């Protein structure tokens, strides 16, 4: 069994190497197609990373990084690629070597790759930290000026991010220049030590965290006039129901925690209730249309509540743009059904030639759309379920019967309306599946060859 695990690990690395070669070949073909279509040189290659991300079921941002990794391995680091294909390095360790040599010219990176020669076993038994240290030292010896400039320019990448943690906690992370980061931590530590010296019973970590919140928001509890849209059912809010709530930017939170957040006595806190109406059974939000070019404030709030995160498949980025699925300049209406929340990068990618999106959900269903890439591959996205939309949590028997009757009526009408359309689509789907199967077989044969 150990031998099997080791052999599978080597196979995973070999497959990663084959994926890198295929990604670079696809990038080259797409650039040639775009050049033939008259796309300017500086814009050629746009959207390639997003297509590869969808194929690998990754976010568009990670797809771009994977494409960059593939280019570096195939064109500049043959020894690292050979080590990946032979199973001596996995994809993560190959990524570390590419990352630590990113500041070098193509010639210097190739020289460092030859010096380290990972395919000859130079990193057998070496941990990640040792591998990074060796690669960093080799890069510095080759071009100390570039490495130094890279460090000086790194401050441009400073940012603050937020990601969920278990038990209704969250990680607030700041990437800062080392001097500023040390200064912030030292000040928080000094404050915590001072408070403990005068008898505060909180731990040092608790004091540092509370001070960070208070100094950032200006209020002791961290609650300011910033809007936090907590989505829950009326039963959870008013009847003590156990249906969990949803906090945009975080995710699902327990019902009791959500009620406590709203009912605790906090100075400067104002609570506003906004009613959202959903269709029986499915939980699909119901709204109104608009003839305006831009989505109204109410519509944007509606789309934020419905979509929660970017609607591009596998992308978990926050919503930054409210997009027309069928573009407005092609007579796409400014309606909630034709609207979708997207991150900035995905919205720009969607506007490239060959990309198409359309709504595929029927009335009463959760909002769904498909994204079609320039190669004809199609991917599906469905809006996340809202709190209280589960079929097995009715508030009482009468409403449950009403929902079941409504669902039966909707299904009958939907079948009647879709029967003719489905008959036309069956043949198209069969042809598409045969073509997709043929493409997969061809790619597999190419990889094996």
C-alpha positions as a printed NumPy array, in Angstrom:
array([[  0.   ,   0.   ,   0.   ],
       [  2.895,   2.361,   0.712],
       [  4.342,   1.566,  -2.724],
       [  0.939,   2.305,  -4.253],
       [  0.749,   5.687,  -2.491],
       [  4.278,   6.551,  -3.683],
       [  3.509,   5.485,  -7.247],
       [  0.306,   7.556,  -7.296],
       [  2.206,  10.585,  -6.01 ],
       [  4.7  ,  10.24 ,  -8.857],
       [  1.812,   9.887, -11.297],
       [  0.207,  13.085,  -9.964],
       [  3.473,  14.953, -10.586],
       [  3.761,  13.513, -14.089],
       [  0.206,  14.586, -14.853],
       [  0.986,  18.088, -13.569],
       [  3.908,  18.234, -15.998],
       [  1.668,  17.12 , -18.862],
       [ -0.885,  19.761, -17.863],
       [  1.841,  22.413, -17.972],
       [  2.857,  21.442, -21.499],
       [ -0.772,  21.326, -22.655],
       [ -1.483,  24.74 , -21.074],
       [  1.451,  26.379, -22.884],
       [  0.42 ,  24.769, -26.179],
       [ -3.157,  25.992, -25.703],
       [ -1.896,  29.487, -24.878],
       [  0.134,  29.518, -28.11 ],
       [ -2.827,  28.371, -30.219],
       [ -5.131,  30.964, -28.663],
       [ -2.618,  33.736, -29.308],
       [ -2.372,  32.659, -32.944],
       [ -6.157,  32.669, -33.284],
       [ -6.384,  36.109, -31.673],
       [ -3.595,  37.453, -33.896],
       [ -5.431,  36.191, -36.984],
       [ -8.558,  37.953, -35.722],
       [ -6.689,  41.266, -35.519],
       [ -6.349,  41.471, -31.743],
       [ -3.513,  43.873, -30.78 ],
       [ -0.304,  42.204, -29.592],
       [ -0.573,  43.65 , -26.079],
       [ -4.04 ,  42.108, -25.669],
       [ -3.28 ,  38.681, -27.098],
       [ -3.58 ,  35.913, -24.53 ],
       [ -6.323,  37.584, -22.494],
       [ -8.853,  35.081, -21.21 ],
       [ -6.583,  32.065, -21.655],
       [ -5.94 ,  31.73 , -17.924],
       [ -9.671,  31.943, -17.22 ],
       [-10.406,  29.14 , -19.702],
       [ -7.739,  26.913, -18.143],
       [ -9.117,  27.711, -14.679],
       [-12.6  ,  26.535, -15.646],
       [-11.173,  23.352, -17.157],
       [ -9.299,  22.646, -13.892],
       [-12.258,  23.734, -11.707],
       [-10.187,  26.534, -10.205],
       [-10.795,  30.249,  -9.719],
       [ -9.738,  32.577, -12.571],
       [ -7.026,  34.107, -10.373],
       [ -5.477,  30.704,  -9.701],
       [ -5.834,  29.826, -13.38 ],
       [ -3.641,  32.79 , -14.286],
       [ -1.011,  31.725, -11.764],
       [ -1.045,  28.155, -13.062],
       [ -0.56 ,  29.402, -16.621],
       [  2.388,  31.544, -15.495],
       [  3.876,  28.523, -13.757],
       [  3.471,  26.429, -16.903],
       [  5.144,  29.06 , -19.103],
       [  8.137,  29.314, -16.774],
       [  8.583,  25.545, -16.549],
       [  8.226,  24.811, -20.252],
       [ 10.185,  27.741, -21.674],
       [ 12.803,  28.583, -19.028],
       [ 13.252,  25.786, -16.464],
       [ 13.667,  22.436, -18.254],
       [ 15.356,  20.708, -15.29 ],
       [ 12.514,  21.603, -12.924],
       [  9.964,  20.444, -15.495],
       [ 11.841,  17.164, -15.952],
       [ 11.878,  16.649, -12.182],
       [  8.13 ,  17.284, -12.089],
       [  7.44 ,  14.847, -14.91 ],
       [  9.611,  12.152, -13.308],
       [  7.976,  12.559,  -9.891],
       [ 11.025,  13.972,  -8.048],
       [  9.176,  17.267,  -7.439],
       [  5.467,  17.834,  -6.927],
       [  3.585,  20.798,  -8.378],
       [  3.825,  22.843,  -5.18 ],
       [  7.616,  22.518,  -4.94 ],
       [  7.992,  23.361,  -8.616],
       [  5.896,  26.454,  -7.88 ],
       [  8.303,  27.449,  -5.095],
       [ 11.292,  27.24 ,  -7.441],
       [  9.502,  29.294, -10.089],
       [  8.43 ,  31.878,  -7.509],
       [ 11.921,  32.378,  -6.081],
       [ 13.417,  32.93 ,  -9.548],
       [ 10.64 ,  35.161, -10.867],
       [ 12.732,  38.329, -10.67 ],
       [ 15.501,  36.955, -12.916],
       [ 15.842,  37.308, -16.647],
       [ 15.079,  34.276, -18.796],
       [ 18.795,  33.54 , -19.221],
       [ 19.561,  33.856, -15.495],
       [ 16.553,  31.755, -14.533],
       [ 17.675,  29.042, -16.934],
       [ 21.192,  29.191, -15.424],
       [ 19.815,  28.81 , -11.883],
       [ 17.647,  25.928, -13.059],
       [ 20.75 ,  24.222, -14.461],
       [ 22.736,  24.92 , -11.288],
       [ 20.096,  23.384,  -9.016],
       [ 19.237,  20.542, -11.444],
       [ 16.254,  19.205,  -9.563],
       [ 15.931,  16.316, -12.016],
       [ 19.228,  14.91 , -10.744],
       [ 17.924,  14.474,  -7.233],
       [ 19.505,  17.59 ,  -5.701],
       [ 16.39 ,  18.175,  -3.58 ],
       [ 15.725,  14.61 ,  -2.448],
       [ 14.94 ,  14.695,   1.283],
       [ 14.893,  18.511,   1.373],
       [ 11.974,  20.329,   3.011],
       [ 10.121,  23.287,   1.566],
       [ 11.988,  25.872,   3.633],
       [ 15.367,  24.464,   2.647],
       [ 14.348,  24.365,  -0.999],
       [ 13.256,  28.012,  -0.886],
       [ 16.481,  29.043,   0.85 ],
       [ 18.683,  27.296,  -1.731],
       [ 16.725,  28.763,  -4.663],
       [ 16.758,  32.246,  -3.143],
       [ 20.519,  32.12 ,  -2.57 ],
       [ 21.152,  30.917,  -6.112],
       [ 18.983,  33.704,  -7.521],
       [ 20.799,  36.315,  -5.435],
       [ 24.22 ,  35.085,  -6.58 ],
       [ 23.099,  35.257, -10.191],
       [ 21.565,  38.768, -10.09 ],
       [ 21.75 ,  40.528,  -6.7  ],
       [ 20.403,  43.797,  -8.104],
       [ 17.14 ,  42.255,  -9.349],
       [ 16.567,  40.452,  -6.061],
       [ 17.151,  43.673,  -4.13 ],
       [ 14.803,  45.617,  -6.415],
       [ 12.183,  42.932,  -6.007],
       [ 12.313,  43.384,  -2.242],
       [ 12.013,  47.161,  -2.554],
       [  9.021,  46.884,  -4.897],
       [  7.224,  44.317,  -2.745],
       [  5.65 ,  47.131,  -0.708],
       [  3.342,  47.796,  -3.644],
       [  1.658,  44.447,  -2.92 ],
       [  0.574,  45.428,   0.608],
       [ -3.074,  44.682,   1.269],
       [ -5.641,  43.555,   3.842],
       [ -7.765,  40.437,   3.294],
       [-10.58 ,  38.635,   5.094],
       [-11.383,  34.916,   5.034],
       [-13.695,  32.74 ,   7.105],
       [-12.524,  30.73 ,  10.125],
       [-14.436,  28.04 ,  12.036],
       [-16.985,  28.837,  14.77 ],
       [-18.131,  32.262,  13.463],
       [-14.588,  33.605,  13.569],
       [-12.595,  35.167,  10.751],
       [ -8.99 ,  35.766,   9.727],
       [ -8.204,  39.442,   9.125],
       [ -4.774,  39.427,   7.477],
       [ -2.529,  42.35 ,   6.571],
       [  0.491,  42.049,   4.267],
       [  2.758,  44.941,   5.276],
       [  6.379,  46.021,   4.883],
       [  8.381,  44.412,   7.673],
       [  9.049,  47.67 ,   9.562],
       [  5.37 ,  48.624,   9.647],
       [  4.246,  45.102,  10.524],
       [  6.695,  44.891,  13.429],
       [  5.667,  48.353,  14.634],
       [  1.949,  47.448,  14.63 ],
       [  2.545,  44.205,  16.487],
       [  4.837,  45.912,  19.018],
       [  2.252,  48.625,  19.74 ],
       [ -0.535,  46.071,  20.241],
       [  1.74 ,  44.046,  22.517],
       [  2.629,  47.147,  24.563],
       [ -1.054,  48.006,  24.953],
       [ -1.875,  44.453,  26.083],
       [  0.966,  44.4  ,  28.628],
       [ -0.158,  47.765,  30.037],
       [ -3.745,  46.592,  30.431],
       [ -2.702,  43.37 ,  32.133],
       [ -0.42 ,  45.301,  34.488],
       [ -3.408,  47.281,  35.823],
       [ -5.481,  44.134,  36.388],
       [ -7.32 ,  43.425,  33.118],
       [ -8.258,  39.733,  33.182],
       [ -8.312,  39.227,  29.42 ],
       [ -5.459,  37.285,  27.853],
       [ -2.731,  39.053,  25.912],
       [ -4.13 ,  37.752,  22.622],
       [ -7.642,  38.931,  23.48 ],
       [ -6.405,  42.376,  24.451],
       [ -4.405,  42.729,  21.24 ],
       [ -7.368,  41.651,  19.105],
       [ -9.807,  43.977,  20.909],
       [ -7.393,  46.911,  20.597],
       [ -6.996,  46.283,  16.868],
       [-10.782,  46.358,  16.372],
       [-11.279,  49.441,  18.533],
       [ -8.489,  51.464,  16.924],
       [ -9.643,  50.547,  13.423],
       [-13.392,  51.163,  13.822],
       [-13.264,  53.86 ,  16.504],
       [-15.738,  52.07 ,  18.771],
       [-15.027,  49.585,  21.599],
       [-17.254,  46.838,  20.195],
       [-16.209,  47.412,  16.609],
       [-19.687,  48.445,  15.446],
       [-19.82 ,  51.587,  13.369],
       [-22.247,  52.873,  10.74 ],
       [-20.867,  50.455,   8.16 ],
       [-23.677,  48.308,   6.753],
       [-23.527,  44.582,   7.522],
       [-26.184,  42.664,   5.594],
       [-27.201,  39.713,   7.746],
       [-29.672,  37.499,   5.849],
       [-32.051,  35.269,   7.816],
       [-35.648,  34.073,   7.751],
       [-38.379,  35.793,   9.731],
       [-38.788,  32.553,  11.706],
       [-35.146,  32.663,  12.781],
       [-35.405,  36.3  ,  13.823],
       [-38.799,  36.311,  15.539],
       [-39.694,  32.713,  16.427],
       [-36.396,  31.263,  17.605],
       [-36.127,  28.916,  14.598],
       [-32.844,  27.019,  14.128],
       [-32.49 ,  27.776,  10.4  ],
       [-28.985,  29.317,  10.049],
       [-28.402,  32.793,   8.649],
       [-25.912,  34.057,   6.071],
       [-23.438,  36.882,   6.508],
       [-22.178,  38.233,   3.138],
       [-18.411,  38.085,   2.971],
       [-18.287,  35.256,   5.52 ],
       [-20.91 ,  32.572,   4.884],
       [-23.33 ,  30.56 ,   7.033],
       [-23.642,  31.455,  10.739],
       [-25.737,  29.807,  13.51 ],
       [-29.229,  31.139,  14.156],
       [-28.561,  31.899,  17.839],
       [-25.401,  33.827,  17.   ],
       [-27.299,  35.917,  14.435],
       [-30.042,  36.781,  16.938],
       [-27.457,  37.714,  19.573],
       [-25.73 ,  40.024,  17.106],
       [-28.97 ,  41.944,  16.545],
       [-30.302,  41.991,  20.107],
       [-27.181,  42.829,  22.123],
       [-27.113,  46.371,  23.468],
       [-24.386,  48.102,  21.465],
       [-23.884,  51.836,  21.424],
       [-24.067,  53.493,  18.008],
       [-25.69 ,  50.379,  16.499],
       [-28.784,  50.861,  14.338],
       [-30.719,  47.851,  13.063],
       [-32.795,  48.119,   9.882],
       [-34.967,  45.326,   8.512],
       [-35.353,  44.911,   4.751],
       [-37.904,  42.33 ,   3.575],
       [-36.954,  39.886,   0.818],
       [-39.695,  37.763,  -0.745],
       [-38.951,  34.294,  -2.082],
       [-40.831,  31.817,  -4.25 ],
       [-42.428,  28.875,  -2.412],
       [-40.263,  25.801,  -2.116],
       [-37.217,  26.885,  -4.106],
       [-36.325,  30.041,  -2.18 ],
       [-35.694,  32.013,  -5.368],
       [-35.836,  35.754,  -4.699],
       [-38.674,  37.605,  -6.41 ],
       [-38.109,  41.134,  -7.696],
       [-39.106,  43.769, -10.254],
       [-37.669,  44.881, -13.606],
       [-36.147,  48.179, -14.624],
       [-35.742,  49.935, -17.978],
       [-32.698,  51.859, -16.845],
       [-29.202,  51.23 , -18.237],
       [-27.704,  50.773, -14.756],
       [-29.056,  48.637, -11.959],
       [-30.78 ,  50.64 ,  -9.244],
       [-29.571,  50.653,  -5.651],
       [-32.359,  48.261,  -4.689],
       [-31.498,  45.905,  -7.543],
       [-27.814,  45.903,  -6.599],
       [-28.713,  45.013,  -3.017],
       [-30.974,  42.278,  -4.354],
       [-28.207,  40.807,  -6.543],
       [-25.733,  40.99 ,  -3.649],
       [-28.149,  39.121,  -1.395],
       [-28.938,  36.522,  -4.058],
       [-25.465,  35.825,  -5.464],
       [-23.277,  36.486,  -2.373],
       [-20.021,  35.954,  -4.343],
       [-18.877,  36.208,  -7.961],
       [-21.127,  34.025, -10.137],
       [-18.35 ,  32.774, -12.423],
       [-17.994,  29.024, -11.783],
       [-15.343,  28.208,  -9.136],
       [-14.658,  31.906,  -8.417],
       [-15.143,  32.918,  -4.773],
       [-14.099,  36.557,  -5.164],
       [-16.274,  39.338,  -3.688],
       [-18.806,  41.004,  -5.985],
       [-17.492,  44.256,  -7.439],
       [-19.586,  44.681, -10.62 ],
       [-23.293,  44.174, -11.306],
       [-23.34 ,  42.785, -14.82 ],
       [-25.93 ,  42.234, -17.565],
       [-25.75 ,  38.526, -18.459],
       [-26.973,  39.363, -21.96 ],
       [-25.152,  42.687, -22.575],
       [-27.23 ,  45.827, -22.57 ],
       [-25.765,  46.901, -25.928],
       [-27.272,  43.739, -27.466],
       [-30.709,  44.556, -26.033],
       [-30.204,  42.702, -22.777],
       [-32.747,  44.025, -20.25 ],
       [-31.846,  45.562, -16.908],
       [-33.706,  42.913, -14.932],
       [-32.868,  40.808, -11.932],
       [-33.073,  37.658, -14.061],
       [-30.554,  39.163, -16.495],
       [-28.281,  40.446, -13.729],
       [-25.378,  38.744, -11.999],
       [-22.797,  39.799,  -9.46 ],
       [-19.224,  39.42 , -10.754],
       [-15.752,  40.317,  -9.573],
       [-13.895,  42.9  , -11.641],
       [-11.587,  40.412, -13.378],
       [-14.409,  38.055, -14.395],
       [-16.52 ,  40.915, -15.739],
       [-13.655,  42.073, -17.963],
       [-13.018,  38.504, -19.134],
       [-16.692,  38.03 , -20.021],
       [-16.483,  40.945, -22.464],
       [-13.742,  39.292, -24.555],
       [-14.581,  37.888, -27.979],
       [-15.979,  34.375, -27.886],
       [-17.272,  34.485, -24.307],
       [-21.04 ,  34.126, -23.847],
       [-23.392,  33.816, -20.889],
       [-27.113,  33.181, -20.641],
       [-29.751,  32.514, -18.004],
       [-31.072,  28.947, -17.929],
       [-33.326,  28.903, -14.844],
       [-37.111,  28.76 , -15.114],
       [-39.403,  31.016, -13.027],
       [-39.527,  29.84 ,  -9.429],
       [-36.141,  28.089,  -9.595],
       [-32.904,  29.322,  -8.087],
       [-31.185,  31.651, -10.537],
       [-28.862,  29.695, -12.85 ],
       [-26.666,  30.669, -15.772],
       [-24.188,  29.083, -18.162],
       [-20.828,  30.454, -19.263],
       [-19.481,  29.421, -22.689],
       [-15.782,  29.948, -23.473],
       [-14.261,  30.706, -26.912],
       [-13.521,  26.982, -27.383],
       [-17.209,  26.105, -26.967],
       [-16.92 ,  24.554, -23.498],
       [-19.88 ,  25.318, -21.236],
       [-19.901,  25.683, -17.442],
       [-22.848,  26.034, -15.071],
       [-23.431,  28.382, -12.127],
       [-26.377,  28.399,  -9.706],
       [-27.052,  31.049,  -7.069],
       [-26.424,  29.759,  -3.526],
       [-29.473,  28.73 ,  -1.488],
       [-30.832,  31.368,   0.862],
       [-31.517,  30.63 ,   4.541],
       [-34.867,  28.901,   4.907],
       [-34.984,  27.603,   1.324],
       [-34.525,  23.957,   2.312],
       [-37.45 ,  21.705,   1.308],
       [-37.516,  19.929,   4.663],
       [-37.881,  22.894,   7.036],
       [-41.527,  24.1  ,   6.72 ],
       [-42.791,  26.394,   9.466],
       [-46.088,  24.453,   9.732],
       [-48.159,  21.76 ,   7.972],
       [-50.538,  24.195,   6.235],
       [-47.763,  26.223,   4.579],
       [-46.017,  22.982,   3.649],
       [-49.138,  21.803,   1.818],
       [-49.428,  25.139,   0.071],
       [-45.814,  24.938,  -1.044],
       [-46.247,  21.4  ,  -2.332],
       [-49.333,  22.439,  -4.302],
       [-47.499,  25.462,  -5.696],
       [-44.532,  23.288,  -6.68 ],
       [-46.821,  20.848,  -8.487],
       [-48.468,  23.691, -10.384],
       [-45.137,  25.215, -11.331],
       [-43.785,  21.859, -12.499],
       [-46.816,  21.203, -14.7  ],
       [-46.6  ,  24.616, -16.346],
       [-42.845,  24.29 , -16.752],
       [-43.117,  20.865, -18.409],
       [-45.77 ,  22.13 , -20.808],
       [-43.674,  25.168, -21.753],
       [-40.385,  23.287, -22.084],
       [-41.571,  20.134, -23.882],
       [-41.153,  21.616, -27.35 ],
       [-37.823,  23.249, -26.484],
       [-36.426,  20.038, -25.009],
       [-37.234,  18.08 , -28.144],
       [-35.069,  20.48 , -30.145],
       [-32.235,  20.447, -27.621],
       [-31.868,  16.662, -27.336],
       [-30.15 ,  16.289, -30.682],
       [-27.883,  19.279, -30.043],
       [-26.831,  17.891, -26.654],
       [-26.061,  14.465, -28.129],
       [-23.892,  15.997, -30.84 ],
       [-22.074,  18.179, -28.279],
       [-21.448,  15.187, -26.013],
       [-20.03 ,  13.147, -28.89 ],
       [-17.719,  15.998, -29.85 ],
       [-16.617,  16.504, -26.227],
       [-15.911,  12.774, -25.839],
       [-13.889,  12.766, -29.05 ],
       [-11.851,  15.756, -27.823],
       [-11.15 ,  14.061, -24.484],
       [-10.027,  10.858, -26.196],
       [ -7.766,  12.835, -28.529],
       [ -6.206,  14.751, -25.614],
       [ -5.644,  11.536, -23.662],
       [ -3.979,   9.887, -26.653],
       [ -1.782,  12.978, -27.095],
       [ -0.699,  12.892, -23.444],
       [  0.026,   9.159, -23.555],
       [  2.01 ,   9.595, -26.783]])
